[in-house]
Coordinates of N, CA, C and O in Angstrom, one line a residue:
V1 N 96.5 99.3 125.0 CA 96.3 100.1 123.8 C 95.1 99.6 123.1 O 94.9 98.4 122.9
Q2 N 94.3 100.6 122.7 CA 93.1 100.3 121.9 C 92.9 101.3 120.8 O 93.1 102.5 121.0
L3 N 92.6 100.8 119.6 CA 92.3 101.6 118.4 C 91.0 101.2 117.9 O 90.8 100.0 117.6
V4 N 90.0 102.2 117.8 CA 88.7 101.8 117.4 C 88.3 102.7 116.3 O 88.2 103.9 116.3
E5 N 87.9 102.0 115.1 CA 87.6 102.7 113.9 C 86.0 102.8 113.8 O 85.3 102.0 114.3
S6 N 85.6 103.8 113.1 CA 84.2 104.0 112.8 C 84.0 104.8 111.6 O 85.0 105.4 111.1
G7 N 82.8 104.8 111.1 CA 82.5 105.7 110.0 C 82.3 105.0 108.6 O 82.0 105.7 107.6
G8 N 82.6 103.7 108.5 CA 82.5 103.0 107.3 C 81.0 102.9 106.9 O 80.1 103.2 107.6
G9 N 80.8 102.4 105.7 CA 79.4 102.1 105.2 C 79.5 101.9 103.7 O 80.5 101.7 103.1
L10 N 78.2 101.9 103.1 CA 78.0 101.7 101.7 C 77.8 103.1 101.0 O 77.0 103.9 101.5
V11 N 78.5 103.3 100.0 CA 78.5 104.6 99.3 C 78.6 104.4 97.8 O 79.2 103.4 97.4
Q12 N 78.0 105.2 97.0 CA 78.0 105.1 95.6 C 79.4 105.6 95.0 O 80.0 106.5 95.7
P13 N 79.8 105.2 93.9 CA 81.0 105.7 93.3 C 80.9 107.2 93.2 O 79.9 107.8 92.8
G14 N 82.0 107.9 93.5 CA 82.0 109.4 93.5 C 81.6 110.0 94.8 O 81.7 111.2 95.0
G15 N 81.1 109.2 95.7 CA 80.7 109.6 97.0 C 81.8 109.9 98.0 O 83.0 109.7 97.7
S16 N 81.4 110.2 99.2 CA 82.4 110.5 100.3 C 82.1 109.8 101.6 O 80.9 109.6 101.9
L17 N 83.1 109.6 102.4 CA 83.0 109.1 103.7 C 84.1 109.7 104.6 O 85.2 110.0 104.1
R18 N 83.8 109.8 105.9 CA 84.9 110.2 106.8 C 85.0 109.1 107.9 O 84.1 108.8 108.6
L19 N 86.2 108.5 107.9 CA 86.5 107.5 108.9 C 87.2 108.1 110.1 O 87.9 109.1 110.0
S20 N 86.9 107.5 111.3 CA 87.5 108.0 112.5 C 88.3 106.8 113.2 O 87.8 105.7 113.1
C21 N 89.4 107.1 113.8 CA 90.1 106.2 114.6 C 90.4 106.8 116.0 O 91.2 107.7 116.1
T22 N 89.7 106.2 117.0 CA 89.9 106.8 118.4 C 90.8 105.9 119.2 O 90.6 104.7 119.2
A23 N 91.8 106.5 119.8 CA 92.8 105.7 120.5 C 92.7 105.9 122.0 O 92.2 106.9 122.5
S24 N 93.2 104.9 122.7 CA 93.3 105.0 124.2 C 94.4 104.1 124.6 O 94.8 103.2 123.9
G25 N 94.9 104.3 125.9 CA 95.8 103.4 126.5 C 97.3 103.7 126.2 O 98.2 103.0 126.6
F26 N 97.5 104.9 125.5 CA 98.9 105.3 125.3 C 98.9 106.9 125.1 O 97.8 107.4 125.0
T27 N 100.0 107.5 125.1 CA 100.1 108.9 124.9 C 100.0 109.2 123.4 O 101.0 109.2 122.7
F28 N 98.8 109.5 123.0 CA 98.4 109.6 121.6 C 99.3 110.6 120.8 O 99.7 110.4 119.7
S29 N 99.6 111.7 121.5 CA 100.3 112.8 120.8 C 101.7 112.5 120.5 O 102.4 113.3 119.9
R30 N 102.2 111.4 121.0 CA 103.6 111.0 120.7 C 103.8 110.1 119.5 O 104.9 109.8 119.1
D31 N 102.7 109.6 119.0 CA 102.8 108.5 118.0 C 102.2 108.9 116.6 O 101.1 109.5 116.6
S32 N 102.9 108.5 115.6 CA 102.3 108.6 114.3 C 101.3 107.5 114.1 O 101.4 106.4 114.8
I33 N 100.3 107.7 113.3 CA 99.2 106.8 113.0 C 99.1 106.6 111.5 O 99.2 107.5 110.8
N34 N 98.8 105.3 111.2 CA 98.6 105.1 109.8 C 97.3 104.4 109.5 O 96.7 103.7 110.5
W35 N 96.8 104.5 108.3 CA 95.6 103.7 107.9 C 96.1 102.7 106.8 O 96.8 103.0 105.9
V36 N 95.5 101.5 107.0 CA 95.7 100.4 106.0 C 94.4 99.9 105.6 O 93.4 100.1 106.3
R37 N 94.3 99.2 104.5 CA 93.1 98.6 104.1 C 93.3 97.2 103.4 O 94.4 97.0 102.9
Q38 N 92.3 96.4 103.4 CA 92.4 95.1 102.9 C 91.1 94.8 102.0 O 90.0 94.7 102.6
A39 N 91.3 94.7 100.7 CA 90.1 94.4 99.9 C 89.9 92.9 99.9 O 90.9 92.1 100.2
P40 N 88.7 92.4 99.5 CA 88.4 91.0 99.5 C 89.4 90.3 98.6 O 89.5 90.6 97.5
G41 N 90.0 89.3 99.1 CA 90.9 88.4 98.4 C 92.2 89.0 98.0 O 93.0 88.4 97.2
K42 N 92.5 90.2 98.6 CA 93.8 90.8 98.3 C 94.6 91.1 99.6 O 94.1 90.9 100.7
G43 N 95.9 91.5 99.4 CA 96.7 91.7 100.5 C 96.5 93.0 101.2 O 95.7 93.9 100.7
L44 N 97.2 93.2 102.3 CA 97.1 94.5 103.0 C 97.8 95.6 102.2 O 98.8 95.4 101.7
E45 N 97.1 96.8 102.2 CA 97.6 97.9 101.5 C 97.7 99.1 102.4 O 96.7 99.5 103.0
W46 N 98.9 99.7 102.5 CA 99.0 101.0 103.2 C 98.3 102.1 102.5 O 98.4 102.2 101.3
V47 N 97.5 102.9 103.2 CA 96.7 104.0 102.6 C 97.3 105.4 102.9 O 97.5 106.2 101.9
A48 N 97.5 105.7 104.1 CA 97.9 107.1 104.5 C 98.5 107.0 105.9 O 98.2 106.2 106.7
G49 N 99.4 108.0 106.2 CA 99.9 108.2 107.5 C 100.0 109.6 107.9 O 100.1 110.5 107.1
I50 N 100.1 109.9 109.2 CA 100.3 111.2 109.8 C 101.2 111.2 111.0 O 101.2 110.2 111.8
S51 N 102.1 112.2 111.0 CA 103.0 112.3 112.1 C 102.3 112.6 113.4 O 101.2 112.9 113.5
N52 N 103.1 112.5 114.5 CA 102.5 112.7 115.8 C 101.8 114.0 116.1 O 100.8 114.1 116.7
D53 N 102.4 115.0 115.5 CA 101.8 116.4 115.7 C 101.0 116.8 114.5 O 100.5 118.0 114.4
G54 N 100.8 116.0 113.5 CA 100.0 116.3 112.3 C 100.7 117.2 111.3 O 100.1 117.5 110.2
S55 N 102.0 117.5 111.5 CA 102.6 118.4 110.6 C 103.1 117.7 109.3 O 103.3 118.4 108.2
N56 N 103.1 116.4 109.3 CA 103.5 115.6 108.1 C 102.4 114.5 107.7 O 102.0 113.9 108.7
T57 N 102.1 114.5 106.5 CA 101.1 113.5 106.1 C 101.7 112.8 104.9 O 102.4 113.4 104.1
Y58 N 101.2 111.6 104.7 CA 101.7 110.7 103.6 C 100.6 109.9 103.0 O 99.7 109.5 103.7
Y59 N 100.6 109.7 101.7 CA 99.6 109.0 101.0 C 100.1 108.0 100.0 O 101.1 108.3 99.3
A60 N 99.4 106.9 99.8 CA 99.6 106.1 98.7 C 99.2 106.7 97.4 O 98.3 107.5 97.4
D61 N 99.9 106.4 96.3 CA 99.6 107.0 95.0 C 98.1 106.8 94.6 O 97.5 107.6 94.0
S62 N 97.6 105.7 95.1 CA 96.2 105.3 94.7 C 95.2 106.2 95.3 O 94.0 106.2 94.8
V63 N 95.5 106.9 96.3 CA 94.5 107.7 97.0 C 94.9 109.2 97.0 O 94.1 110.1 97.5
K64 N 96.1 109.5 96.6 CA 96.6 110.9 96.6 C 95.6 111.8 95.9 O 95.2 111.5 94.8
G65 N 95.3 113.0 96.5 CA 94.4 113.9 95.8 C 92.9 113.6 96.1 O 92.1 114.5 95.8
R66 N 92.6 112.5 96.7 CA 91.2 112.1 97.0 C 91.0 111.9 98.5 O 89.9 112.2 99.0
F67 N 92.0 111.5 99.2 CA 91.9 111.2 100.6 C 92.7 112.2 101.4 O 93.7 112.7 100.9
T68 N 92.2 112.6 102.6 CA 92.9 113.5 103.5 C 93.0 112.9 104.9 O 91.9 112.6 105.4
I69 N 94.2 112.8 105.4 CA 94.3 112.3 106.8 C 94.6 113.5 107.7 O 95.3 114.5 107.3
S70 N 94.0 113.5 108.9 CA 94.2 114.6 109.9 C 94.0 114.0 111.2 O 93.6 112.8 111.4
R71 N 94.3 114.8 112.3 CA 94.2 114.3 113.6 C 93.9 115.4 114.6 O 94.2 116.6 114.3
D72 N 93.2 115.1 115.7 CA 92.9 116.0 116.7 C 93.4 115.4 118.0 O 92.8 114.4 118.6
N73 N 94.6 115.8 118.5 CA 95.2 115.2 119.6 C 94.4 115.4 120.9 O 94.6 114.7 121.9
A74 N 93.6 116.5 120.9 CA 92.8 116.7 122.1 C 91.7 115.7 122.2 O 91.2 115.4 123.3
K75 N 91.3 115.1 121.1 CA 90.3 114.1 121.1 C 90.9 112.6 120.9 O 90.1 111.7 120.8
N76 N 92.2 112.5 120.8 CA 92.8 111.2 120.6 C 92.2 110.5 119.4 O 92.0 109.3 119.4
T77 N 92.1 111.3 118.3 CA 91.4 110.7 117.1 C 92.1 111.1 115.9 O 92.6 112.3 115.7
V78 N 92.2 110.2 115.0 CA 92.7 110.4 113.6 C 91.6 110.2 112.7 O 90.7 109.3 112.8
Y79 N 91.5 111.0 111.6 CA 90.4 111.0 110.6 C 91.0 110.7 109.3 O 92.1 111.0 109.0
L80 N 90.1 110.0 108.4 CA 90.5 109.8 107.0 C 89.2 110.3 106.2 O 88.2 109.6 106.2
E81 N 89.4 111.5 105.6 CA 88.3 112.0 104.7 C 88.6 111.4 103.4 O 89.7 111.5 102.8
M82 N 87.5 110.7 102.9 CA 87.7 110.0 101.6 C 86.6 110.6 100.6 O 85.4 110.6 100.9
N83 N 87.1 111.2 99.5 CA 86.2 111.8 98.5 C 86.5 111.1 97.1 O 87.4 110.3 97.0
S84 N 85.5 111.3 96.2 CA 85.6 110.7 94.9 C 85.9 109.2 95.0 O 86.8 108.7 94.3
L85 N 85.1 108.5 95.8 CA 85.4 107.1 96.0 C 85.1 106.3 94.8 O 84.3 106.6 94.0
K86 N 86.0 105.2 94.6 CA 85.9 104.3 93.5 C 85.7 102.9 94.1 O 85.9 102.6 95.2
S87 N 85.2 102.0 93.2 CA 84.9 100.7 93.6 C 86.2 100.0 94.1 O 86.1 99.2 95.0
E88 N 87.3 100.3 93.6 CA 88.6 99.7 94.1 C 89.0 100.2 95.5 O 89.9 99.7 96.0
D89 N 88.2 101.2 96.0 CA 88.5 101.7 97.4 C 87.8 100.7 98.4 O 87.9 100.9 99.7
T90 N 87.0 99.8 98.0 CA 86.2 98.9 98.8 C 87.2 98.0 99.6 O 88.2 97.5 99.1
G91 N 86.9 97.9 101.0 CA 87.8 97.1 101.8 C 87.5 97.4 103.3 O 86.8 98.2 103.6
L92 N 88.3 96.6 104.1 CA 88.3 96.8 105.5 C 89.4 97.8 105.9 O 90.5 97.5 105.6
Y93 N 89.0 99.0 106.4 CA 90.0 100.0 106.8 C 90.3 99.9 108.3 O 89.4 99.9 109.1
S94 N 91.6 99.9 108.6 CA 92.1 99.8 110.0 C 93.1 100.8 110.2 O 93.9 101.2 109.3
C95 N 93.1 101.3 111.4 CA 94.3 102.2 111.9 C 95.3 101.4 112.6 O 94.9 100.4 113.3
V96 N 96.5 101.8 112.4 CA 97.6 100.9 113.0 C 98.7 101.8 113.6 O 98.8 103.0 113.1
K97 N 99.5 101.3 114.5 CA 100.6 102.0 115.0 C 101.7 101.0 115.3 O 101.5 99.8 115.5
N98 N 102.9 101.5 115.4 CA 104.1 100.7 115.7 C 104.3 99.6 114.7 O 104.1 98.4 114.9
C99 N 104.6 100.0 113.4 CA 104.7 99.1 112.3 C 106.1 99.0 111.7 O 106.2 98.9 110.5
V100 N 107.1 99.0 112.5 CA 108.5 99.0 112.0 C 108.8 97.7 111.3 O 109.7 97.6 110.5
R101 N 108.0 96.6 111.6 CA 108.3 95.3 111.0 C 107.5 95.2 109.7 O 107.5 94.0 109.1
G102 N 106.8 96.2 109.3 CA 105.9 96.1 108.1 C 104.4 96.2 108.4 O 104.0 96.0 109.5
W103 N 103.7 96.6 107.4 CA 102.2 96.9 107.6 C 101.4 95.8 108.1 O 100.4 95.9 108.8
S104 N 101.9 94.5 107.8 CA 101.1 93.4 108.2 C 101.5 92.9 109.5 O 101.0 91.9 110.1
R105 N 102.5 93.5 110.1 CA 103.1 93.1 111.4 C 103.1 94.2 112.4 O 104.1 94.3 113.2
C106 N 102.1 95.1 112.4 CA 102.1 96.2 113.3 C 101.8 95.7 114.7 O 101.1 94.6 114.9
D107 N 102.3 96.4 115.7 CA 102.1 95.9 117.1 C 100.6 96.1 117.5 O 100.1 95.4 118.3
Y108 N 100.0 97.2 116.9 CA 98.6 97.5 117.3 C 97.8 97.8 116.0 O 98.2 98.5 115.2
R109 N 96.6 97.2 116.0 CA 95.7 97.4 114.9 C 94.2 97.3 115.4 O 93.9 96.4 116.2
G110 N 93.4 98.2 114.9 CA 92.0 98.2 115.3 C 91.3 97.1 114.6 O 91.8 96.4 113.7
Q111 N 90.0 97.0 115.0 CA 89.2 95.9 114.4 C 88.7 96.2 112.9 O 88.3 95.3 112.2
G112 N 88.9 97.5 112.6 CA 88.5 97.9 111.2 C 87.1 98.3 111.1 O 86.2 98.0 111.8
T113 N 86.9 99.1 110.0 CA 85.5 99.5 109.6 C 85.4 99.3 108.1 O 86.3 99.6 107.3
Q114 N 84.3 98.7 107.7 CA 84.1 98.3 106.3 C 83.7 99.4 105.5 O 82.7 100.1 105.8
V115 N 84.3 99.6 104.3 CA 83.9 100.6 103.3 C 83.5 99.8 102.0 O 84.3 99.0 101.5
S116 N 82.3 100.0 101.5 CA 81.9 99.4 100.3 C 81.4 100.5 99.3 O 80.6 101.3 99.7
V117 N 82.1 100.5 98.1 CA 81.7 101.4 97.1 C 81.1 100.7 96.0 O 81.7 99.9 95.3
S118 N 79.8 101.0 95.8 CA 79.0 100.2 94.8 C 77.8 101.0 94.4 O 77.2 101.7 95.2
S119 N 77.4 100.8 93.2 CA 76.2 101.5 92.7 C 75.0 100.5 92.9 O 73.9 100.9 92.6

């Protein structure tokens, strides 16, 4: 199983980024996928999740209305569209799966992509 994130970078407050998580090594269309993030010096925070077929999406209150999660099962990829970015959105963003024991104890987690929001 492999999860590979991309799309991070440095952006000004109010800007936008689109993150991608490309998966391999398992039947992608059978699994829900979530995004988590970790800010410097802080704990892991769940950000958003999407069901296996994309019909259900879930968001943390801190990103609701600004972030959109989606997936393309033909491409084995989950996306996180981030708009109206704030400095507090800065962190390492990772996609995860199989997290029944909690977000910090997921069975699979990518290496992450860094998002920095700063003027």
